Amino acid sequence: MPSHLSCPEHGNVLLIGGGGREHALAWKLCQSPRLGDLWLANPGNAALDKLGKPCPRAMDMSDVWQMQHWCEQNDIHLVVVGPEVPLAKGIVDALTTETRMVFGPNKNAAQIEANKAFARELMKQVAIPKAEGRTFKDLQPARHYVDAHEEPCVVKASGLAAGKGVIVCDTRDQAMDAVNRIMANREFGDAGKHIIIEEKLSGQEVSVLALVDGSSIWLLDPCQDHKQLGEGDTGPNTGGMGAYCPTPILDHETMAIIQREIIVPTVDALKREAIQYCGVLYAGIMLTPAGPKVLEFNCRFGDPECQTLMARLKGDLFEILWATCTGDLDNINIEFDPRTACCVVMCSEGYPGKYQTGKVITGIEEAEAMGSDDEIVKVFHAGTKIRDDGALVTNGGRVLGVTALAADLQAARDLANVACEQIHFDGAFYRRDIGDRVLVTS
Ligand code: AMP
Ligand code: GLY
């Protein structure tokens, strides 16, 4: 990593990924006076596409030479990688040069998300609090383990499975079925070659994201997301139905514990393995009666958490990402708007299962107009596109992230819900109870 390379006055950026997270990143990057050309590596979504220029073809990790060549030709200074798959495939290793920075961990470091067995082993070495459990490389020992344990458990594919490779089980039968689906039937492909069986933890789940520049760490304000489809946290897990930031459930003391007992030792443990971590380290943490315990690590911004973080971030995202890439986090200051952001995700009927696309979307301008002098509504696009006749239509399961910024969580959630009411497409649905977990207990 070239250290302390000064931030370009005017730099061209290539952004990889095309969902709500990337729209939020692009929106914030576009506020930077340092941004030159913004290139978009994927066909993204209707709003993201308006913020940058499309690359001539998809960035194909199997053709590293072509990607390097394209970055050279277009004088790319900074590559920002949204999703985990290109990180796990080594895009950072492939595209970083003496003068070109790539935001995200390298291939080895991205194992923290891409290889859950590796992450567990790392946590074990330095006694990071986590769910008790075991990794299995073979089917029979995993089945015997399930036979011998009665308690509710969680069965996880060790590899990347697009957020679907975790099955929370209440009974032994469910656990056996999960083992069979993941490991015997390979429902998630090679991600299920190795599995983890963990005790099921209960408590509130929080997302603590930190920027890490190889050695220094900057904890971002904590978020919570709602993964389950239905109100009251019922139904199947999804990519995320809504999020808010900051969450009132984490006080300074608990954040200090998380920093001291989880984030810092993780970065140190990686260093001992000769792995220098750069980028976002996202810890999914359960607040249990015995203290915070790690459920998982991710090597990227969470989605929709990123939408709430970007809505609140003050300052220049280009500078912040650059400082993270160049080991300069100690020399910058990261501040957040004191207000709370709440993102409500509007989805297509049928999601997270099969859904139709191509439904005409109306009301986004009206939704954004629900803001006022001291409250903001920003609608981030996740799965949208412009049809040939110019109409805005749905193009994914998660369609929009309706994000409101207001004085507190109640006000932000209420505003986001009112904004959602302005938006229409056939089969649209969303959860109206984002934040209830903390609103009803506080
Ligand atoms: P992961 O992909 O590991 O974050 O798991 C997805 C979701 O499964 C998490 O956000 C939790 O809601 C749930 N989960 C994962 N591990 C556990 C665990 N040990 N106990 C309870 N829930 C879990
Ligand atoms: N919101 C959860 C995730 O991005 O993994």
Short mmCIF file of C-alpha atoms and ligand atoms in Angstrom, two decimals:
data_model
loop_
_atom_site.label_atom_id
_atom_site.label_comp_id
_atom_site.label_asym_id
_atom_site.label_seq_id
_atom_site.Cartn_x
_atom_site.Cartn_y
_atom_site.Cartn_z
CA MET A 1 0.00 0.00 0.00
CA PRO A 2 1.56 3.32 -1.05
CA SER A 3 1.46 5.28 2.18
CA HIS A 4 0.38 8.89 2.59
CA LEU A 5 0.01 9.46 -1.13
CA SER A 6 -1.69 12.82 -1.26
CA CYS A 7 -5.30 12.98 -2.34
CA PRO A 8 -5.66 14.15 -5.95
CA GLU A 9 -7.25 17.57 -6.41
CA HIS A 10 -9.24 16.08 -9.22
CA GLY A 11 -9.51 12.31 -9.46
CA ASN A 12 -11.37 9.89 -11.69
CA VAL A 13 -13.29 7.16 -9.93
CA LEU A 14 -14.47 3.74 -11.07
CA LEU A 15 -17.37 2.45 -8.98
CA ILE A 16 -18.12 -1.26 -9.00
CA GLY A 17 -21.62 -2.48 -8.14
CA GLY A 18 -25.09 -1.35 -9.06
CA GLY A 19 -27.48 -1.40 -6.09
CA GLY A 20 -28.76 0.93 -3.38
CA ARG A 21 -25.42 0.92 -1.59
CA GLU A 22 -23.62 2.05 -4.74
CA HIS A 23 -26.23 4.72 -5.51
CA ALA A 24 -25.67 6.12 -2.01
CA LEU A 25 -21.86 6.02 -2.45
CA ALA A 26 -22.08 7.66 -5.88
CA TRP A 27 -24.46 10.35 -4.58
CA LYS A 28 -22.01 11.22 -1.80
CA LEU A 29 -18.97 11.06 -4.11
CA CYS A 30 -20.70 13.48 -6.49
CA GLN A 31 -20.72 16.07 -3.70
CA SER A 32 -16.92 16.03 -3.62
CA PRO A 33 -15.13 18.88 -5.40
CA ARG A 34 -12.31 16.39 -5.97
CA LEU A 35 -14.39 14.10 -8.19
CA GLY A 36 -13.38 14.12 -11.84
CA ASP A 37 -15.10 11.51 -14.00
CA LEU A 38 -17.25 8.93 -12.26
CA TRP A 39 -17.28 5.65 -14.20
CA LEU A 40 -19.79 2.92 -13.45
CA ALA A 41 -18.64 -0.63 -14.00
CA ASN A 42 -22.01 -2.33 -14.02
CA PRO A 43 -25.24 -1.52 -15.66
CA GLY A 44 -26.49 -0.11 -12.38
CA ASN A 45 -29.92 1.36 -11.88
CA ALA A 46 -31.82 4.33 -13.28
CA ALA A 47 -30.62 6.90 -10.75
CA LEU A 48 -27.05 5.63 -10.40
CA ASP A 49 -26.60 5.64 -14.18
CA LYS A 50 -27.41 9.35 -14.26
CA LEU A 51 -24.53 10.14 -11.90
CA GLY A 52 -21.71 8.69 -14.00
CA LYS A 53 -20.54 7.31 -17.29
CA PRO A 54 -21.00 3.64 -18.12
CA CYS A 55 -17.87 1.59 -18.76
CA PRO A 56 -17.94 0.20 -22.29
CA ARG A 57 -18.38 -3.33 -20.96
CA ALA A 58 -18.83 -5.06 -17.63
CA MET A 59 -15.64 -5.28 -15.59
CA ASP A 60 -14.90 -8.94 -15.88
CA MET A 61 -12.66 -10.28 -13.12
CA SER A 62 -11.62 -13.15 -15.36
CA ASP A 63 -9.93 -10.63 -17.61
CA VAL A 64 -7.61 -8.78 -15.25
CA TRP A 65 -5.40 -7.53 -18.04
CA GLN A 66 -8.34 -5.87 -19.78
CA MET A 67 -9.43 -4.22 -16.52
CA GLN A 68 -5.94 -2.91 -15.78
CA HIS A 69 -5.62 -1.63 -19.31
CA TRP A 70 -8.98 0.14 -19.16
CA CYS A 71 -8.07 1.82 -15.85
CA GLU A 72 -4.74 2.98 -17.35
CA GLN A 73 -6.41 4.39 -20.44
CA ASN A 74 -9.01 6.27 -18.44
CA ASP A 75 -6.60 7.55 -15.82
CA ILE A 76 -8.53 6.07 -12.89
CA HIS A 77 -7.23 7.30 -9.54
CA LEU A 78 -9.61 5.52 -7.21
CA VAL A 79 -11.63 2.33 -7.60
CA VAL A 80 -14.50 1.93 -5.13
CA VAL A 81 -15.77 -1.61 -4.75
CA GLY A 82 -19.28 -2.02 -3.34
CA PRO A 83 -20.03 -5.77 -3.28
CA GLU A 84 -18.10 -8.63 -1.70
CA VAL A 85 -17.73 -10.92 -4.72
CA PRO A 86 -15.13 -8.86 -6.64
CA LEU A 87 -13.25 -8.29 -3.36
CA ALA A 88 -13.16 -12.03 -2.66
CA LYS A 89 -11.96 -12.62 -6.23
CA GLY A 90 -9.04 -10.24 -5.74
CA ILE A 91 -9.99 -7.04 -7.56
CA VAL A 92 -7.93 -5.00 -5.10
CA ASP A 93 -4.81 -7.07 -5.77
CA ALA A 94 -5.42 -6.80 -9.52
CA LEU A 95 -6.01 -3.06 -9.85
CA THR A 96 -3.90 -1.36 -7.15
CA THR A 97 -0.78 0.41 -8.41
CA GLU A 98 1.67 2.93 -6.94
CA THR A 99 -0.71 5.72 -7.82
CA ARG A 100 -4.11 4.06 -8.19
CA MET A 101 -5.96 3.23 -4.99
CA VAL A 102 -8.66 0.59 -4.68
CA PHE A 103 -11.02 0.92 -1.74
CA GLY A 104 -11.61 -2.46 -0.12
CA PRO A 105 -9.62 -5.34 1.36
CA ASN A 106 -7.37 -7.50 -0.77
CA LYS A 107 -8.20 -11.11 -1.58
CA ASN A 108 -6.61 -12.54 1.57
CA ALA A 109 -8.26 -9.99 3.82
CA ALA A 110 -11.67 -10.45 2.17
CA GLN A 111 -11.66 -14.02 3.50
CA ILE A 112 -13.03 -12.53 6.69
CA GLU A 113 -16.38 -12.57 4.87
CA ALA A 114 -15.80 -15.06 2.06
CA ASN A 115 -14.61 -17.88 4.32
CA LYS A 116 -16.56 -18.08 7.57
CA ALA A 117 -14.41 -20.99 8.77
CA PHE A 118 -11.34 -18.75 8.43
CA ALA A 119 -13.08 -15.94 10.32
CA ARG A 120 -14.04 -18.28 13.16
CA GLU A 121 -10.50 -19.63 13.43
CA LEU A 122 -9.13 -16.10 13.53
CA MET A 123 -11.57 -15.11 16.28
CA LYS A 124 -10.70 -18.23 18.24
CA GLN A 125 -6.99 -17.42 18.19
CA VAL A 126 -7.51 -14.11 19.95
CA ALA A 127 -10.57 -15.05 22.02
CA ILE A 128 -13.03 -12.70 20.33
CA PRO A 129 -16.50 -13.28 21.78
CA LYS A 130 -18.62 -15.23 19.30
CA ALA A 131 -21.25 -17.96 19.14
CA GLU A 132 -19.99 -21.37 20.23
CA GLY A 133 -19.81 -23.77 17.36
CA ARG A 134 -17.76 -25.95 15.06
CA THR A 135 -16.65 -26.09 11.47
CA PHE A 136 -17.27 -29.28 9.49
CA LYS A 137 -15.52 -30.44 6.36
CA ASP A 138 -17.45 -33.71 6.06
CA LEU A 139 -21.12 -34.61 6.10
CA GLN A 140 -21.19 -37.49 8.60
CA PRO A 141 -19.56 -35.67 11.55
CA ALA A 142 -21.93 -32.72 10.91
CA ARG A 143 -24.94 -35.05 11.02
CA HIS A 144 -23.65 -36.71 14.21
CA TYR A 145 -23.16 -33.32 15.82
CA VAL A 146 -26.75 -32.35 15.03
CA ASP A 147 -27.95 -35.71 16.41
CA ALA A 148 -26.12 -35.08 19.65
CA HIS A 149 -27.38 -31.52 20.17
CA GLU A 150 -30.88 -30.58 21.00
CA GLU A 151 -30.56 -26.82 21.36
CA PRO A 152 -31.60 -24.42 18.57
CA CYS A 153 -28.68 -23.80 16.24
CA VAL A 154 -27.62 -21.97 13.12
CA VAL A 155 -26.21 -23.78 10.10
CA LYS A 156 -24.01 -21.73 7.77
CA ALA A 157 -22.33 -22.30 4.46
CA SER A 158 -18.72 -21.22 4.94
CA GLY A 159 -18.43 -19.52 1.55
CA LEU A 160 -20.25 -16.66 -0.15
CA ALA A 161 -23.90 -17.40 -0.86
CA ALA A 162 -25.39 -13.99 -1.69
CA GLY A 163 -26.61 -13.59 1.89
CA LYS A 164 -28.67 -16.78 1.71
CA GLY A 165 -26.33 -19.39 3.16
CA VAL A 166 -27.40 -19.06 6.81
CA ILE A 167 -30.28 -21.13 8.18
CA VAL A 168 -31.53 -20.44 11.69
CA CYS A 169 -33.02 -23.62 13.17
CA ASP A 170 -35.21 -24.17 16.20
CA THR A 171 -35.36 -27.95 16.10
CA ARG A 172 -33.04 -30.85 15.41
CA ASP A 173 -35.06 -31.79 12.31
CA GLN A 174 -34.66 -28.31 10.88
CA ALA A 175 -30.93 -28.46 11.60
CA MET A 176 -30.57 -31.83 9.89
CA ASP A 177 -32.50 -30.51 6.91
CA ALA A 178 -30.24 -27.43 6.79
CA VAL A 179 -27.10 -29.59 6.86
CA ASN A 180 -28.49 -31.71 4.03
CA ARG A 181 -29.50 -28.72 1.95
CA ILE A 182 -26.21 -26.87 2.32
CA MET A 183 -23.66 -29.68 2.42
CA ALA A 184 -25.23 -32.74 0.77
CA ASN A 185 -27.38 -31.07 -1.87
CA ARG A 186 -25.04 -28.09 -2.33
CA GLU A 187 -27.97 -25.69 -2.58
CA PHE A 188 -25.47 -22.83 -2.46
CA GLY A 189 -22.85 -24.56 -4.59
CA ASP A 190 -19.28 -24.76 -3.37
CA ALA A 191 -20.04 -22.23 -0.62
CA GLY A 192 -21.42 -25.27 1.23
CA LYS A 193 -18.30 -27.41 0.90
CA HIS A 194 -17.55 -26.58 4.53
CA ILE A 195 -20.24 -25.65 7.02
CA ILE A 196 -20.43 -24.13 10.46
CA ILE A 197 -22.93 -25.18 13.10
CA GLU A 198 -23.30 -22.58 15.82
CA GLU A 199 -25.39 -22.06 18.90
CA LYS A 200 -28.34 -19.78 18.22
CA LEU A 201 -27.82 -16.50 20.02
CA SER A 202 -30.61 -14.19 20.96
CA GLY A 203 -30.66 -10.47 21.56
CA GLN A 204 -30.59 -7.36 19.45
CA GLU A 205 -28.43 -7.44 16.35
CA VAL A 206 -26.32 -4.42 15.44
CA SER A 207 -24.07 -3.56 12.50
CA VAL A 208 -20.83 -1.92 13.56
CA LEU A 209 -18.79 -0.73 10.59
CA ALA A 210 -15.25 0.54 10.88
CA LEU A 211 -12.90 2.06 8.36
CA VAL A 212 -9.51 0.40 8.61
CA ASP A 213 -6.43 1.79 6.84
CA GLY A 214 -4.03 -1.07 7.48
CA SER A 215 -3.36 -0.01 11.04
CA SER A 216 -5.67 2.77 12.24
CA ILE A 217 -9.35 2.20 12.82
CA TRP A 218 -12.26 4.63 12.67
CA LEU A 219 -15.54 3.34 14.04
CA LEU A 220 -18.53 4.68 12.12
CA ASP A 221 -21.79 5.37 13.92
CA PRO A 222 -23.60 2.10 14.64
CA CYS A 223 -26.57 0.93 12.59
CA GLN A 224 -29.27 -1.71 12.88
CA ASP A 225 -30.99 -3.39 9.99
CA HIS A 226 -34.06 -5.60 9.75
CA LYS A 227 -33.28 -8.73 7.76
CA GLN A 228 -36.61 -10.51 8.02
CA LEU A 229 -39.30 -9.94 5.45
CA GLY A 230 -42.33 -9.39 7.62
CA GLU A 231 -43.36 -6.84 10.22
CA GLY A 232 -42.51 -7.92 13.74
CA ASP A 233 -39.35 -9.58 12.36
CA THR A 234 -41.17 -12.56 10.92
CA GLY A 235 -40.71 -14.58 7.74
CA PRO A 236 -37.63 -15.42 5.69
CA ASN A 237 -34.36 -13.50 5.75
CA THR A 238 -33.81 -10.97 2.97
CA GLY A 239 -30.95 -8.73 1.88
CA GLY A 240 -32.35 -6.14 4.32
CA MET A 241 -35.79 -4.50 4.60
CA GLY A 242 -34.66 -1.33 6.31
CA ALA A 243 -32.01 0.21 8.54
CA TYR A 244 -31.33 3.16 10.79
CA CYS A 245 -28.29 5.02 12.00
CA PRO A 246 -27.33 5.76 14.70
CA THR A 247 -29.09 3.17 16.78
CA PRO A 248 -29.90 4.39 20.28
CA ILE A 249 -29.29 0.91 21.61
CA LEU A 250 -25.51 1.22 21.56
CA ASP A 251 -24.08 3.60 24.14
CA HIS A 252 -20.48 4.82 24.20
CA GLU A 253 -19.51 2.22 26.74
CA THR A 254 -20.73 -0.71 24.63
CA MET A 255 -19.13 0.80 21.51
CA ALA A 256 -15.85 1.00 23.45
CA ILE A 257 -16.18 -2.69 24.38
CA ILE A 258 -16.87 -3.58 20.75
CA GLN A 259 -13.84 -1.59 19.63
CA ARG A 260 -11.56 -3.06 22.31
CA GLU A 261 -12.74 -6.67 22.31
CA ILE A 262 -13.80 -7.19 18.70
CA ILE A 263 -12.60 -4.71 16.06
CA VAL A 264 -9.06 -4.01 17.28
CA PRO A 265 -8.17 -7.65 18.06
CA THR A 266 -9.57 -8.74 14.68
CA VAL A 267 -7.37 -6.30 12.78
CA ASP A 268 -4.40 -7.34 14.95
CA ALA A 269 -5.08 -11.04 14.42
CA LEU A 270 -5.14 -10.46 10.66
CA LYS A 271 -1.83 -8.62 10.92
CA ARG A 272 -0.31 -11.60 12.70
CA GLU A 273 -1.34 -13.64 9.68
CA ALA A 274 0.52 -11.06 7.56
CA ILE A 275 -2.79 -9.70 6.27
CA GLN A 276 -3.13 -5.94 6.19
CA TYR A 277 -6.80 -4.96 6.24
CA CYS A 278 -7.88 -1.87 4.31
CA GLY A 279 -11.44 -0.80 3.68
CA VAL A 280 -14.64 -1.33 5.63
CA LEU A 281 -14.72 -3.99 8.31
CA TYR A 282 -18.36 -4.72 9.13
CA ALA A 283 -19.06 -6.68 12.28
CA GLY A 284 -22.53 -8.19 12.63
CA ILE A 285 -22.91 -8.38 16.38
CA MET A 286 -25.53 -9.83 18.72
CA LEU A 287 -25.96 -7.95 21.99
CA THR A 288 -26.42 -10.93 24.30
CA PRO A 289 -26.91 -10.90 28.08
CA ALA A 290 -23.25 -12.02 28.27
CA GLY A 291 -22.09 -9.05 26.16
CA PRO A 292 -21.60 -8.37 22.45
CA LYS A 293 -20.79 -11.44 20.35
CA VAL A 294 -19.84 -11.63 16.68
CA LEU A 295 -22.27 -13.30 14.26
CA GLU A 296 -20.30 -12.56 11.13
CA PHE A 297 -17.85 -10.23 9.50
CA ASN A 298 -18.39 -8.55 6.15
CA CYS A 299 -15.66 -6.93 4.11
CA ARG A 300 -17.77 -4.09 2.64
CA PHE A 301 -20.45 -1.55 3.45
CA GLY A 302 -23.78 -3.09 4.45
CA ASP A 303 -26.83 -2.50 2.34
CA PRO A 304 -29.13 -0.76 3.36
CA GLU A 305 -26.90 0.43 6.24
CA CYS A 306 -24.73 2.34 3.75
CA GLN A 307 -27.71 4.41 2.65
CA THR A 308 -28.25 5.66 6.21
CA LEU A 309 -24.52 6.26 6.74
CA MET A 310 -24.18 8.27 3.52
CA ALA A 311 -27.31 10.28 4.33
CA ARG A 312 -25.61 11.40 7.58
CA LEU A 313 -21.95 11.61 6.55
CA LYS A 314 -20.50 15.09 6.55
CA GLY A 315 -17.35 15.97 4.68
CA ASP A 316 -15.80 14.62 1.55
CA LEU A 317 -16.27 10.91 0.83
CA PHE A 318 -13.50 10.96 -1.80
CA GLU A 319 -11.01 12.19 0.84
CA ILE A 320 -12.25 9.67 3.40
CA LEU A 321 -11.93 6.71 1.03
CA TRP A 322 -8.54 7.92 -0.18
CA ALA A 323 -7.25 8.31 3.38
CA THR A 324 -8.41 4.77 4.15
CA CYS A 325 -6.53 3.42 1.14
CA THR A 326 -3.32 5.32 1.88
CA GLY A 327 -2.95 4.71 5.61
CA ASP A 328 -3.95 8.26 6.44
CA LEU A 329 -7.04 7.84 8.62
CA ASP A 330 -5.21 9.43 11.57
CA ASN A 331 -4.99 12.67 9.64
CA ILE A 332 -8.63 13.16 8.82
CA ASN A 333 -11.79 13.76 10.75
CA ILE A 334 -15.05 11.95 10.02
CA GLU A 335 -18.23 13.56 11.22
CA PHE A 336 -21.87 12.62 11.03
CA ASP A 337 -24.98 14.75 11.02
CA PRO A 338 -26.45 14.52 14.55
CA ARG A 339 -29.85 13.64 13.12
CA THR A 340 -31.01 10.05 12.62
CA ALA A 341 -31.39 8.42 9.21
CA CYS A 342 -33.93 5.71 8.56
CA CYS A 343 -34.13 3.76 5.30
CA VAL A 344 -37.27 1.82 4.38
CA VAL A 345 -36.79 -0.61 1.49
CA MET A 346 -39.62 -0.89 -1.04
CA CYS A 347 -39.73 -4.33 -2.65
CA SER A 348 -41.39 -6.18 -5.51
CA GLU A 349 -44.20 -8.61 -4.73
CA GLY A 350 -42.74 -12.10 -4.30
CA TYR A 351 -39.31 -10.98 -3.02
CA PRO A 352 -37.14 -12.68 -1.69
CA GLY A 353 -38.58 -15.43 -3.90
CA LYS A 354 -39.60 -15.00 -7.53
CA TYR A 355 -40.87 -11.58 -8.54
CA GLN A 356 -41.80 -9.75 -11.71
CA THR A 357 -39.98 -6.70 -13.04
CA GLY A 358 -40.96 -3.90 -15.40
CA LYS A 359 -43.62 -2.29 -13.17
CA VAL A 360 -43.93 1.47 -13.70
CA ILE A 361 -42.81 3.50 -10.67
CA THR A 362 -44.38 6.87 -9.86
CA GLY A 363 -44.18 9.34 -6.99
CA ILE A 364 -40.44 9.59 -6.28
CA GLU A 365 -40.42 13.38 -6.68
CA GLU A 366 -43.44 13.65 -4.43
CA ALA A 367 -41.70 11.44 -1.86
CA GLU A 368 -38.57 13.59 -1.86
CA ALA A 369 -40.75 16.70 -1.55
CA MET A 370 -41.98 15.42 1.84
CA GLY A 371 -38.75 16.80 3.34
CA SER A 372 -38.71 20.26 4.90
CA ASP A 373 -36.15 22.83 6.09
CA ASP A 374 -34.78 20.50 8.74
CA GLU A 375 -35.81 17.09 7.42
CA ILE A 376 -34.63 15.40 4.26
CA VAL A 377 -35.99 12.57 2.14
CA LYS A 378 -33.66 10.93 -0.35
CA VAL A 379 -34.80 7.99 -2.44
CA PHE A 380 -31.92 5.70 -3.34
CA HIS A 381 -32.49 3.30 -6.21
CA ALA A 382 -31.62 -0.38 -5.90
CA GLY A 383 -33.44 -2.27 -8.69
CA THR A 384 -34.78 0.21 -11.24
CA LYS A 385 -34.24 0.98 -14.90
CA ILE A 386 -35.46 3.28 -17.64
CA ARG A 387 -37.64 1.48 -20.16
CA ASP A 388 -37.23 2.15 -23.89
CA ASP A 389 -40.18 4.56 -23.80
CA GLY A 390 -38.51 6.55 -20.99
CA ALA A 391 -40.65 5.24 -18.11
CA LEU A 392 -38.99 4.38 -14.79
CA VAL A 393 -39.68 0.72 -14.00
CA THR A 394 -38.78 -1.88 -11.38
CA ASN A 395 -35.82 -4.12 -12.12
CA GLY A 396 -35.14 -6.11 -8.96
CA GLY A 397 -36.50 -7.51 -5.72
CA ARG A 398 -35.35 -4.60 -3.61
CA VAL A 399 -36.42 -1.61 -5.69
CA LEU A 400 -35.91 1.59 -3.67
CA GLY A 401 -34.35 2.65 -0.36
CA VAL A 402 -36.51 5.50 0.89
CA THR A 403 -34.22 7.28 3.32
CA ALA A 404 -35.28 10.04 5.70
CA LEU A 405 -33.13 12.23 7.91
CA ALA A 406 -34.86 13.77 10.93
CA ALA A 407 -34.34 14.73 14.56
CA ASP A 408 -34.70 11.24 16.01
CA LEU A 409 -35.53 7.70 14.98
CA GLN A 410 -39.28 8.06 15.47
CA ALA A 411 -39.40 11.18 13.31
CA ALA A 412 -37.12 9.68 10.64
CA ARG A 413 -39.11 6.44 10.47
CA ASP A 414 -42.43 8.28 10.29
CA LEU A 415 -41.13 10.54 7.53
CA ALA A 416 -39.74 7.59 5.55
CA ASN A 417 -43.11 5.83 5.82
CA VAL A 418 -45.02 8.92 4.67
CA ALA A 419 -42.58 9.24 1.77
CA CYS A 420 -43.15 5.57 0.83
CA GLU A 421 -46.88 6.26 0.67
CA GLN A 422 -46.22 8.68 -2.20
CA ILE A 423 -44.51 6.01 -4.29
CA HIS A 424 -46.46 3.49 -6.33
CA PHE A 425 -45.73 0.44 -8.43
CA ASP A 426 -47.74 -2.74 -8.88
CA GLY A 427 -47.06 -5.16 -6.03
CA ALA A 428 -44.97 -2.70 -3.98
CA PHE A 429 -44.56 -3.59 -0.33
CA TYR A 430 -42.44 -2.42 2.58
CA ARG A 431 -42.24 -2.77 6.33
CA ARG A 432 -43.78 0.07 8.29
CA ASP A 433 -42.14 -1.00 11.55
CA ILE A 434 -38.47 -0.28 10.85
CA GLY A 435 -36.90 0.66 14.21
CA ASP A 436 -39.72 -0.75 16.35
CA ARG A 437 -37.24 -2.99 18.16
CA VAL A 438 -35.74 0.05 19.80
CA LEU A 439 -38.71 2.42 19.63
CA VAL A 440 -40.99 0.14 21.59
CA THR A 441 -38.39 -0.66 24.25
CA SER A 442 -37.00 2.85 24.73
P1 AMP B 1 -24.74 -13.97 8.59
O1 AMP B 1 -24.79 -14.02 7.08
O2 AMP B 1 -23.74 -14.85 9.25
O3 AMP B 1 -24.85 -12.56 9.10
O4 AMP B 1 -26.17 -14.47 9.07
C1 AMP B 1 -27.35 -13.89 8.60
C2 AMP B 1 -28.28 -13.66 9.76
O5 AMP B 1 -28.52 -14.90 10.44
C3 AMP B 1 -27.70 -12.75 10.83
O6 AMP B 1 -27.85 -11.42 10.51
C4 AMP B 1 -28.52 -13.18 12.02
O7 AMP B 1 -29.79 -12.58 12.00
C5 AMP B 1 -28.66 -14.66 11.82
N1 AMP B 1 -27.60 -15.38 12.58
C6 AMP B 1 -26.35 -15.70 12.16
N2 AMP B 1 -25.67 -16.35 13.12
C7 AMP B 1 -26.50 -16.45 14.17
C8 AMP B 1 -26.39 -17.01 15.48
N3 AMP B 1 -25.29 -17.65 15.90
N4 AMP B 1 -27.45 -16.91 16.32
C9 AMP B 1 -28.59 -16.30 15.90
N5 AMP B 1 -28.76 -15.76 14.69
C10 AMP B 1 -27.73 -15.82 13.82
N1 GLY B 2 -27.52 -5.49 5.61
C1 GLY B 2 -26.75 -6.65 5.73
C2 GLY B 2 -25.64 -6.77 4.79
O1 GLY B 2 -25.34 -5.88 4.01
O2 GLY B 2 -24.97 -7.80 4.81
#
